[in-house]
Short mmCIF file of N, CA and C in Angstrom, two decimals:
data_model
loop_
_atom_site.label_atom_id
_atom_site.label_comp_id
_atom_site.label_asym_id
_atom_site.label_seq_id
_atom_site.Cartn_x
_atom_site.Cartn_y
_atom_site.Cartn_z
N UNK U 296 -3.19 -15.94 -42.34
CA UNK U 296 -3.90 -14.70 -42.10
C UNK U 296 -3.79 -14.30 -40.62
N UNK U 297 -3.81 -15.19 -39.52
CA UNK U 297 -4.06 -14.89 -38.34
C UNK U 297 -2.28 -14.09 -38.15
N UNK U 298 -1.26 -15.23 -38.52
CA UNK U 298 0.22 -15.08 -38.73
C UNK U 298 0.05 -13.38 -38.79
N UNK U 299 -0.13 -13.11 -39.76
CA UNK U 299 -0.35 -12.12 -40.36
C UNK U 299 -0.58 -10.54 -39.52
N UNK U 300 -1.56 -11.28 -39.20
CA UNK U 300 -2.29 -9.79 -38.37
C UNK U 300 -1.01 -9.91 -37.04
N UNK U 301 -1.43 -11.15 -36.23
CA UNK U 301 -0.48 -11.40 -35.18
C UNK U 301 1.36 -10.38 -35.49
N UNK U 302 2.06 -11.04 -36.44
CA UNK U 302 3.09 -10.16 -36.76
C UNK U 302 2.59 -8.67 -37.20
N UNK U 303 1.49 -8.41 -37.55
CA UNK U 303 1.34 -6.50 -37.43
C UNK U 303 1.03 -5.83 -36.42
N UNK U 304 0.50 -6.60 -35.15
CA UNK U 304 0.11 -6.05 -34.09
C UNK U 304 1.71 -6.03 -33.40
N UNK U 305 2.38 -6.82 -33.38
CA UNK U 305 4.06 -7.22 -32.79
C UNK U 305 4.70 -5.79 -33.77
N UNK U 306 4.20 -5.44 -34.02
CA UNK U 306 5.13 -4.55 -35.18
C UNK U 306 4.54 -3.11 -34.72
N UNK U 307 3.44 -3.10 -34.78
CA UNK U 307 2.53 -1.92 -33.88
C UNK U 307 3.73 -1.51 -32.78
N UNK U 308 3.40 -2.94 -31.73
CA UNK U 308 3.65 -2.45 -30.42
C UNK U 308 4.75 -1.96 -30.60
N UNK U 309 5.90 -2.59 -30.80
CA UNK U 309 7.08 -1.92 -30.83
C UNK U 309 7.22 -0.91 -31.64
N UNK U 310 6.70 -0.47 -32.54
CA UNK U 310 6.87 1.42 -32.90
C UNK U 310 6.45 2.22 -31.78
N UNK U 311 5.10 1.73 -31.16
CA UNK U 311 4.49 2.33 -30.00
C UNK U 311 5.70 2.80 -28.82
N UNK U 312 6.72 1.32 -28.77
CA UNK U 312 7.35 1.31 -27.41
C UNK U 312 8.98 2.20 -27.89
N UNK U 313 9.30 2.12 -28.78
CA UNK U 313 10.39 3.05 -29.66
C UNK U 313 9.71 4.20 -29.76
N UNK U 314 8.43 4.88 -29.92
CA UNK U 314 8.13 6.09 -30.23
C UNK U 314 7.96 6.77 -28.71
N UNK U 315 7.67 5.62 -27.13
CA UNK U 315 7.45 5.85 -26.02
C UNK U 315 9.21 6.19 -25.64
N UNK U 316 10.72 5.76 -26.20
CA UNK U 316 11.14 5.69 -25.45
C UNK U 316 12.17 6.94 -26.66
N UNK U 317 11.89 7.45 -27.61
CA UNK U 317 12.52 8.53 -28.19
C UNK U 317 11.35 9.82 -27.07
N UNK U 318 10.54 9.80 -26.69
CA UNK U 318 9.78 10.94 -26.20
C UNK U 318 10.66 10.60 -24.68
N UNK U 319 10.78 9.71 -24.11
CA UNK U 319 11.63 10.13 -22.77
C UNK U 319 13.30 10.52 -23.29
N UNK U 320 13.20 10.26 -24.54
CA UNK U 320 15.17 10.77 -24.88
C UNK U 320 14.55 12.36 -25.29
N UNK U 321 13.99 12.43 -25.80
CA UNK U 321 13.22 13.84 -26.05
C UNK U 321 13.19 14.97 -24.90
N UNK U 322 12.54 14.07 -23.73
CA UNK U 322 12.30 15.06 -22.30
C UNK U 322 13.81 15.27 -21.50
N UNK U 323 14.80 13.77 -21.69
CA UNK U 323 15.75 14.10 -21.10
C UNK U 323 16.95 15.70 -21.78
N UNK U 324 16.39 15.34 -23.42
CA UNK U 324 17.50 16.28 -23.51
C UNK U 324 16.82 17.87 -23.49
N UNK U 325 15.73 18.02 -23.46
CA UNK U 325 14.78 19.30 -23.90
C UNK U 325 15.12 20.25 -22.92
N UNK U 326 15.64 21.91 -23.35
CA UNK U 326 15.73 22.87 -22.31
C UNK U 326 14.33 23.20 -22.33
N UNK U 327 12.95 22.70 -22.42
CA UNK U 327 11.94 22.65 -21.67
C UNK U 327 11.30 21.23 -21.45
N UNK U 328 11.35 20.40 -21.06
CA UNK U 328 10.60 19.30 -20.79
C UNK U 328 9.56 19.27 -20.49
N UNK U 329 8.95 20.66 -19.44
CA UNK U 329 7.59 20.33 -19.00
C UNK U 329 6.79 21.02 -20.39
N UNK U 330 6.98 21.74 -20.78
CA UNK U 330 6.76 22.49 -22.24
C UNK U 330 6.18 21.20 -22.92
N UNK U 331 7.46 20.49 -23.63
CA UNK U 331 7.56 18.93 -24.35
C UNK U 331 6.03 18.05 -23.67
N UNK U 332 6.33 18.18 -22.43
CA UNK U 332 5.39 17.22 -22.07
C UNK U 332 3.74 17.36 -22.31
N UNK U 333 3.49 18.55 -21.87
CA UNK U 333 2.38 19.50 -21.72
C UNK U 333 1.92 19.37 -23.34
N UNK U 334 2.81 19.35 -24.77
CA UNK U 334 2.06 19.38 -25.81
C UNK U 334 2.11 18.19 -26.40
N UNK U 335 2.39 17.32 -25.54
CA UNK U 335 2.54 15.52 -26.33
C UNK U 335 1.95 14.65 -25.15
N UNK U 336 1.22 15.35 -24.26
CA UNK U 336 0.37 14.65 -22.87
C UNK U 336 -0.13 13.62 -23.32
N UNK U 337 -1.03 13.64 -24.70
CA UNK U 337 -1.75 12.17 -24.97
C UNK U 337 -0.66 11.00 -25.22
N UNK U 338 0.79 11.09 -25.21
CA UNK U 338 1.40 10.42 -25.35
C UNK U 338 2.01 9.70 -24.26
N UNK U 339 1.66 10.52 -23.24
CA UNK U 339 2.17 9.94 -21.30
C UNK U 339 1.07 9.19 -21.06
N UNK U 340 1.51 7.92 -21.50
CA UNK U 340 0.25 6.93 -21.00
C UNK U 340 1.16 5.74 -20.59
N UNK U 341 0.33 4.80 -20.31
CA UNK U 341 0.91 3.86 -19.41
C UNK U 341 1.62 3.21 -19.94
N UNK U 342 2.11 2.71 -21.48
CA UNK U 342 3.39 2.29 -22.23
C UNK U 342 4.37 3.24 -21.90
N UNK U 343 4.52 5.03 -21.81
CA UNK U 343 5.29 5.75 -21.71
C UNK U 343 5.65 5.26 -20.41
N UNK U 344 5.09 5.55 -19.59
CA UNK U 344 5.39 4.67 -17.88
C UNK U 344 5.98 4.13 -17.22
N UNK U 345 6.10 2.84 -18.36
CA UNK U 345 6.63 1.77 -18.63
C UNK U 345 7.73 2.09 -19.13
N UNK U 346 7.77 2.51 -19.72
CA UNK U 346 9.31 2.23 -20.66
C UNK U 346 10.45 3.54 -19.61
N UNK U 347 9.27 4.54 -18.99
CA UNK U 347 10.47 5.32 -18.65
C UNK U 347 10.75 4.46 -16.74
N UNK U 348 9.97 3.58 -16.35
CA UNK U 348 10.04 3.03 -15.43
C UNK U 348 11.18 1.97 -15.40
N UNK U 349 11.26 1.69 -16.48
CA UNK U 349 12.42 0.12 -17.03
C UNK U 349 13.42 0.81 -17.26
N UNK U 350 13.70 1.93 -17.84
CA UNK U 350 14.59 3.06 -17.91
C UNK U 350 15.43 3.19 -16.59
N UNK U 351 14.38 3.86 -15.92
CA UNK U 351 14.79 4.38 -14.27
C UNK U 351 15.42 3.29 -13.61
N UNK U 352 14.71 1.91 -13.67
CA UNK U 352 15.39 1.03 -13.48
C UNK U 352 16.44 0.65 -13.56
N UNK U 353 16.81 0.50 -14.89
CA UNK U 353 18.01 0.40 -15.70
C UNK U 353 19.51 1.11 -15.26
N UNK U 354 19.06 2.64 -14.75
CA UNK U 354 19.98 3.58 -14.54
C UNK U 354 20.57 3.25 -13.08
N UNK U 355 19.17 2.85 -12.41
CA UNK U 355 19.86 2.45 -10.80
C UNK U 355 21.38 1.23 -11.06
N UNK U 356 20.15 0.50 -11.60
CA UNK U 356 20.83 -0.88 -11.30
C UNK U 356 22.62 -0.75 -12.15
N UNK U 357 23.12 0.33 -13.01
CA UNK U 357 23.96 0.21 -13.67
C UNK U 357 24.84 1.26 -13.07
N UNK U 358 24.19 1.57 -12.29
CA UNK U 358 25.13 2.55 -10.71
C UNK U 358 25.22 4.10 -11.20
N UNK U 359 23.98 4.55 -12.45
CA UNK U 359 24.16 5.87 -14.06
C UNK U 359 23.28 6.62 -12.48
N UNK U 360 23.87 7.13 -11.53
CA UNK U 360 22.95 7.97 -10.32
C UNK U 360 22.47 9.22 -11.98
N UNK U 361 23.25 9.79 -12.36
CA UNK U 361 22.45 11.14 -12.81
C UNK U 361 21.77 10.98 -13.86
N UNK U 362 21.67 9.67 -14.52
CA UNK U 362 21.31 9.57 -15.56
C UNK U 362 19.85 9.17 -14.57
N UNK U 363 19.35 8.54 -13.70
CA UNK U 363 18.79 7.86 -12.32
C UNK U 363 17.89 9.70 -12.02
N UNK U 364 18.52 10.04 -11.84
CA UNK U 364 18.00 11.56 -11.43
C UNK U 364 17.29 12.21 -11.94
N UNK U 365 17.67 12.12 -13.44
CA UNK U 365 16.75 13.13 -14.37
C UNK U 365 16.12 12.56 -14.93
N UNK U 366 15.98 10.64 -14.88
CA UNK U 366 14.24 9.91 -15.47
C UNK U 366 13.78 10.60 -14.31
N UNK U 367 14.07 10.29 -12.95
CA UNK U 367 12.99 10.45 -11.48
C UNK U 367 12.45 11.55 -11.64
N UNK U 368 13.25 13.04 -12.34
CA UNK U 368 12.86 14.30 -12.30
C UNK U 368 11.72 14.12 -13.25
N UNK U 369 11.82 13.69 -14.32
CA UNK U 369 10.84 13.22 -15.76
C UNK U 369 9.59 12.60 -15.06
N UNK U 370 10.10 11.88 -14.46
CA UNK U 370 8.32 10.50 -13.92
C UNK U 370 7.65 11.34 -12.72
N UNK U 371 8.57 12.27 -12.10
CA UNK U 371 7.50 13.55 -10.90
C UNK U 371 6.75 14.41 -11.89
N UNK U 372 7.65 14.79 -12.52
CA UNK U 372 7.12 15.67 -13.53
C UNK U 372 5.75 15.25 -14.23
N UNK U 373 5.82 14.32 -14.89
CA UNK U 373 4.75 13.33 -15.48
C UNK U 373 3.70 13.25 -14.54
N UNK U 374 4.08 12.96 -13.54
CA UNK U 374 2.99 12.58 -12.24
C UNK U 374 2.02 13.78 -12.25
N UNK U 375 3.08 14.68 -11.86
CA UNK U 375 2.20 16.24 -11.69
C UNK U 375 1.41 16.75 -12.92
N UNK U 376 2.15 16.15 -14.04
CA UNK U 376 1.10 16.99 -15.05
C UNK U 376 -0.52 16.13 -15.18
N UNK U 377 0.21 14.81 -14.84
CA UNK U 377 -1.04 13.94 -14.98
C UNK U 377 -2.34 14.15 -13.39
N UNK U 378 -1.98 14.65 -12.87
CA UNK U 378 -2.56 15.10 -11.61
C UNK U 378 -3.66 16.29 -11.75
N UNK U 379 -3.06 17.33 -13.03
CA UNK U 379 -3.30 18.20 -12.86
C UNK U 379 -4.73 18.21 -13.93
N UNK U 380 -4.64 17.12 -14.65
CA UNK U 380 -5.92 16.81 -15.72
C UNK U 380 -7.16 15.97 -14.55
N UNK U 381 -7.13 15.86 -13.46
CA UNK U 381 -7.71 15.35 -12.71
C UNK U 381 -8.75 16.64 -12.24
N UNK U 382 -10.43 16.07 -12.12
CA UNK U 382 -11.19 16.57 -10.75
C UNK U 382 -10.58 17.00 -9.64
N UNK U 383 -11.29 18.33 -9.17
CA UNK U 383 -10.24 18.60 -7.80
C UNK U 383 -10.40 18.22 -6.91
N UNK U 384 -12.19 16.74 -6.39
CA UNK U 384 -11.80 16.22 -5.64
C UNK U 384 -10.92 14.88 -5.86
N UNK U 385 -10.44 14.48 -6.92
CA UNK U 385 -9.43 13.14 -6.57
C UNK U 385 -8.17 13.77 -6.74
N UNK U 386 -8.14 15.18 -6.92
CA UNK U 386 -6.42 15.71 -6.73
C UNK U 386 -6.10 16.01 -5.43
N UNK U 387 -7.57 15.97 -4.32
CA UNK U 387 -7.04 15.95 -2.83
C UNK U 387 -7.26 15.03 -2.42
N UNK U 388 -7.59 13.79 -3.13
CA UNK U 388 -7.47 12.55 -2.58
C UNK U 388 -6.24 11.87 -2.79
N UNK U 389 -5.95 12.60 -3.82
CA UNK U 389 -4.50 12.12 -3.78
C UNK U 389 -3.40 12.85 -3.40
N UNK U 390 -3.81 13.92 -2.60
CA UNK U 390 -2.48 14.83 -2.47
C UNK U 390 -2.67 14.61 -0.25
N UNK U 391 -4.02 13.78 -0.19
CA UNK U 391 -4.24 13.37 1.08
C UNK U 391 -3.68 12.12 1.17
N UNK U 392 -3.99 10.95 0.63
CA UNK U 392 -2.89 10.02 0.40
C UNK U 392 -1.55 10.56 0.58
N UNK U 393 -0.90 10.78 0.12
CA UNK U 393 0.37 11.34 -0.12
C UNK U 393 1.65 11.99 1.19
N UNK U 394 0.22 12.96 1.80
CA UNK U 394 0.15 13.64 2.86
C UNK U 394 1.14 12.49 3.92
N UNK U 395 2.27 13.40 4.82
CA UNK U 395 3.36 12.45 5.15
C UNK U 395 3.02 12.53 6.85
N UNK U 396 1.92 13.82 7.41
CA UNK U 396 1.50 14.35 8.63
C UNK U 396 0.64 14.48 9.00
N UNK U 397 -0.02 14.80 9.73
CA UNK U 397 -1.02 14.71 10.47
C UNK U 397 -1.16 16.51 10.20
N UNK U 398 -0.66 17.38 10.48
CA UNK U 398 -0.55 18.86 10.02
C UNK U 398 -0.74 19.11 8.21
N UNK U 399 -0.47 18.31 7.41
CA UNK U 399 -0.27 18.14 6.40
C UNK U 399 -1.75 18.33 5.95
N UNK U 400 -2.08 16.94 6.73
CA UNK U 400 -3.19 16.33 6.59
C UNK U 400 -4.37 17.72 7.25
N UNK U 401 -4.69 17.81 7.86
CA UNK U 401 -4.92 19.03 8.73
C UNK U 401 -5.33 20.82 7.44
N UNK U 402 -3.77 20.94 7.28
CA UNK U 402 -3.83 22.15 5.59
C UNK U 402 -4.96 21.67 4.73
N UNK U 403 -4.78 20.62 4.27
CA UNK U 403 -5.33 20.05 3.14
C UNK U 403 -6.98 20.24 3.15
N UNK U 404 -7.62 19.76 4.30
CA UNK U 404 -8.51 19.55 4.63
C UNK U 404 -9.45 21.23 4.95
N UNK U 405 -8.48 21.82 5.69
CA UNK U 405 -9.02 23.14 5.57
C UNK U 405 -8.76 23.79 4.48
N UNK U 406 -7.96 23.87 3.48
CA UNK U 406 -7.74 24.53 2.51
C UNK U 406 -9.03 23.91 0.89
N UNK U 407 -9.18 22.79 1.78
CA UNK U 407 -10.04 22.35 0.81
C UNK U 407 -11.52 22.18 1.16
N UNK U 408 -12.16 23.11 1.96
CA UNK U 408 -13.59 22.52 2.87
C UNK U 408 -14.59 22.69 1.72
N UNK U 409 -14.32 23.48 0.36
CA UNK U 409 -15.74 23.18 -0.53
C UNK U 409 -15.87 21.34 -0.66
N UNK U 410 -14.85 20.81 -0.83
CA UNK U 410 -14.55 19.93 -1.66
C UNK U 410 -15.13 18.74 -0.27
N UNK U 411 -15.72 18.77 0.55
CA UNK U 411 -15.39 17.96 1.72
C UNK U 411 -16.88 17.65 1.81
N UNK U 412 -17.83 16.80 0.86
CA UNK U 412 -19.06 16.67 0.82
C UNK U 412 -19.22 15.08 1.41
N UNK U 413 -20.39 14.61 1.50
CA UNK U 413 -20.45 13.40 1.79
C UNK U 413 -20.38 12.49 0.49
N UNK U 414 -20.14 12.97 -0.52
CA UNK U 414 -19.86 12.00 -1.46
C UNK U 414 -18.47 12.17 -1.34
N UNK U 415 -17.62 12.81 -1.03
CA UNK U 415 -16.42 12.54 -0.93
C UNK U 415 -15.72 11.41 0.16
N UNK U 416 -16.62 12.06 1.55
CA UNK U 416 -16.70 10.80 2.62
C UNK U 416 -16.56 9.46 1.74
N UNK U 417 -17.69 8.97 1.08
CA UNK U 417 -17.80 7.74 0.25
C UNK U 417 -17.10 7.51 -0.49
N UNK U 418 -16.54 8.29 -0.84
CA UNK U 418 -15.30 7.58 -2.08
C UNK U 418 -14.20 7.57 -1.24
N UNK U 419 -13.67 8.51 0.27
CA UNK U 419 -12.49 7.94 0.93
C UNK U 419 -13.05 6.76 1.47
N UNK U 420 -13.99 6.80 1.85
CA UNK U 420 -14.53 5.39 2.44
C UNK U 420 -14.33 3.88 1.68
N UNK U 421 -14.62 4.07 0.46
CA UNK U 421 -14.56 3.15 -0.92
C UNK U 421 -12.89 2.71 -1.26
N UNK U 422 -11.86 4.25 -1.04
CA UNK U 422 -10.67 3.91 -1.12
C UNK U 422 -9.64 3.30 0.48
N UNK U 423 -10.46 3.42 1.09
CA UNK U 423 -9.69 2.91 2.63
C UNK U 423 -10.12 1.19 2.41
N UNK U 424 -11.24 1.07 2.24
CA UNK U 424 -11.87 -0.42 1.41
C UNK U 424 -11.18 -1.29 0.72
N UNK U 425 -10.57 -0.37 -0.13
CA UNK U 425 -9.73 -1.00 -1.39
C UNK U 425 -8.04 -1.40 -1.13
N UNK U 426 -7.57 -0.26 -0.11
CA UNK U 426 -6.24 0.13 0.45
C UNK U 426 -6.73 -1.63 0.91
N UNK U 427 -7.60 -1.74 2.26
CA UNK U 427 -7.06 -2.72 2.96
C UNK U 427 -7.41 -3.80 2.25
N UNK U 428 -7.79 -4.52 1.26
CA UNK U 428 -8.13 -4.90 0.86
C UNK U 428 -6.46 -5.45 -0.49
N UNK U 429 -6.08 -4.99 -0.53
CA UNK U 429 -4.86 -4.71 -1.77
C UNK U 429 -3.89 -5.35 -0.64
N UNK U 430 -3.38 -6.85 -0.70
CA UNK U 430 -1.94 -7.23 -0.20
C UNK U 430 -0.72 -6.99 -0.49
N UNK U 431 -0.69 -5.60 -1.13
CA UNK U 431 0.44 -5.03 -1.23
C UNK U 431 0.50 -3.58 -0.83
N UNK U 432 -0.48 -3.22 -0.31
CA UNK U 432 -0.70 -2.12 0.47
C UNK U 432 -0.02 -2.08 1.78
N UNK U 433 0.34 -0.98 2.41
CA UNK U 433 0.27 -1.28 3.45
C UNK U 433 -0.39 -0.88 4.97
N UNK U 434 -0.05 -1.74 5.39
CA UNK U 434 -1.30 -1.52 6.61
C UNK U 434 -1.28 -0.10 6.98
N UNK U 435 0.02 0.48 6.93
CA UNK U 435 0.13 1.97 7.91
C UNK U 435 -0.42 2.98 6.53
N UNK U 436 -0.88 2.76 6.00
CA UNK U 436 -1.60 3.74 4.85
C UNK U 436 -2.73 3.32 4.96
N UNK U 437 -3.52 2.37 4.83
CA UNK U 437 -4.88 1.78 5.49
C UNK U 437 -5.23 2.75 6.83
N UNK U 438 -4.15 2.65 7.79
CA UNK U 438 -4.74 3.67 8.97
C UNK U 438 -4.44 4.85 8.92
N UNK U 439 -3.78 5.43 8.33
CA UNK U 439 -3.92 6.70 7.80
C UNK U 439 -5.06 7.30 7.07
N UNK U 440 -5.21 6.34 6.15
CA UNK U 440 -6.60 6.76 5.21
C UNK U 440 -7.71 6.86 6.31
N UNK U 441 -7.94 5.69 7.34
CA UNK U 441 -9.12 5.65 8.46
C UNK U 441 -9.02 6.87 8.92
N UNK U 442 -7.65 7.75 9.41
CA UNK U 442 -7.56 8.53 10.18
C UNK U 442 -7.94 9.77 9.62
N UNK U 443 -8.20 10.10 8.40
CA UNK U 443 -8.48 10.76 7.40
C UNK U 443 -9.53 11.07 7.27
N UNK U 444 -10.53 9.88 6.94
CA UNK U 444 -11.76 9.62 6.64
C UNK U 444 -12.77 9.99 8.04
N UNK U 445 -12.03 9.73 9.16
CA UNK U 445 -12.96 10.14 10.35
C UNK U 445 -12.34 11.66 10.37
N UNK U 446 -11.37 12.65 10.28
CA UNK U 446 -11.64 14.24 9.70
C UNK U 446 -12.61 14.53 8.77
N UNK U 447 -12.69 13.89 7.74
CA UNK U 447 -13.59 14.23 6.96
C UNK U 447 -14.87 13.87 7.23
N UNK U 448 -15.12 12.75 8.26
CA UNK U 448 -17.08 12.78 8.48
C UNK U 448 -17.21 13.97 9.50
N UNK U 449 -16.06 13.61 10.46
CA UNK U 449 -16.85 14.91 11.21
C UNK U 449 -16.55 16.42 11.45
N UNK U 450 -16.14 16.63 10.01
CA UNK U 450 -16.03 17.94 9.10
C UNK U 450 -17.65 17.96 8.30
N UNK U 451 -17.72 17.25 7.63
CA UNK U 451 -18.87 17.14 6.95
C UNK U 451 -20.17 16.62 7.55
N UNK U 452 -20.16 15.90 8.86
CA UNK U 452 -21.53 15.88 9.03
C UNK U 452 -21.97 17.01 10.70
N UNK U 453 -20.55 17.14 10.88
CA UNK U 453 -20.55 18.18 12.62
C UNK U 453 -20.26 19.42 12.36
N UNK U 454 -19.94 19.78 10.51
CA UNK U 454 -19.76 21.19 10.43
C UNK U 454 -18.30 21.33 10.57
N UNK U 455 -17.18 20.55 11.75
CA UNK U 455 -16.19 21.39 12.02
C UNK U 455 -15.74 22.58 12.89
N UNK U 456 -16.64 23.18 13.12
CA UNK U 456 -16.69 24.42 13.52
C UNK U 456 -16.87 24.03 15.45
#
């Protein structure tokens, strides 16, 4: 009985991971992909991820550059749509992360001053925490985030102005 269930769950997954990797043959060949994506979103989850990550992989390592090109175009794509189902303050926490400048950083912050409360302080605070904290982080994103997080207190508790 255990046999049993054990071989139906093994049988699950892999329809799961065959049904994850016909939807990235799906996006590669689709003259709309973001279309495709946008009406099968509950299906971009972290098995899809996966499989189009081992994919991408796959293409480097076998020297396939364009085949390499248009997963990478697929997994930005993915990124952004999955970004876009997000709160708009963790879509500028993550588009501040991200942020490659100090000017960047700078736009963001003014373009976003509803969003710049002291509970936001606390959650960059919570994620600079976590950054340094993560040994695979790295340090120069740790001080970036610091450098961040002190715009944002004294935006939010000095006004800015």
């Amino acid at each position: 009985q255990v046999l049993d269930i054990r071989d139906r769950l093994d049988e699950e997954g892999r329809a799961v991971l065959d049904e994850r990797s016909a939807l990235v043959r799906d996006l590669l060949v689709s003259s709309d992909p973001e279309n495709l994506a946008r009406r099968r979103m509950a299906e971009l989850d972290r098995v899809f991820l996966g499989v189009l990550a081992a994919q991408l992989e796959e293409a480097h390592q076998a020297g396939n550059e364009d085949v390499a090109k248009a997963l990478q175009m697929i997994w930005d794509m993915v990124l952004r749509l999955a970004e876009e189902t997000l709160p708009p303050h963790l879509r500028l926490l993550n588009r501040l992360m991200a942020a490659e400048d100090v000017g960047t950083v700078d736009k963001l912050l003014e373009g976003n001053r509803p969003l710049l409360t002291e509970e936001f302080a606390e959650m960059l605070e919570q994620t600079v925490a976590s950054v340094q904290e993560d040994e695979d982080a790295s340090p120069e994103a740790a001080e970036r985030l610091k450098q961040v997080l002190a715009k944002v207190k004294a935006l939010t508790q000095g006004g800015g102005d």
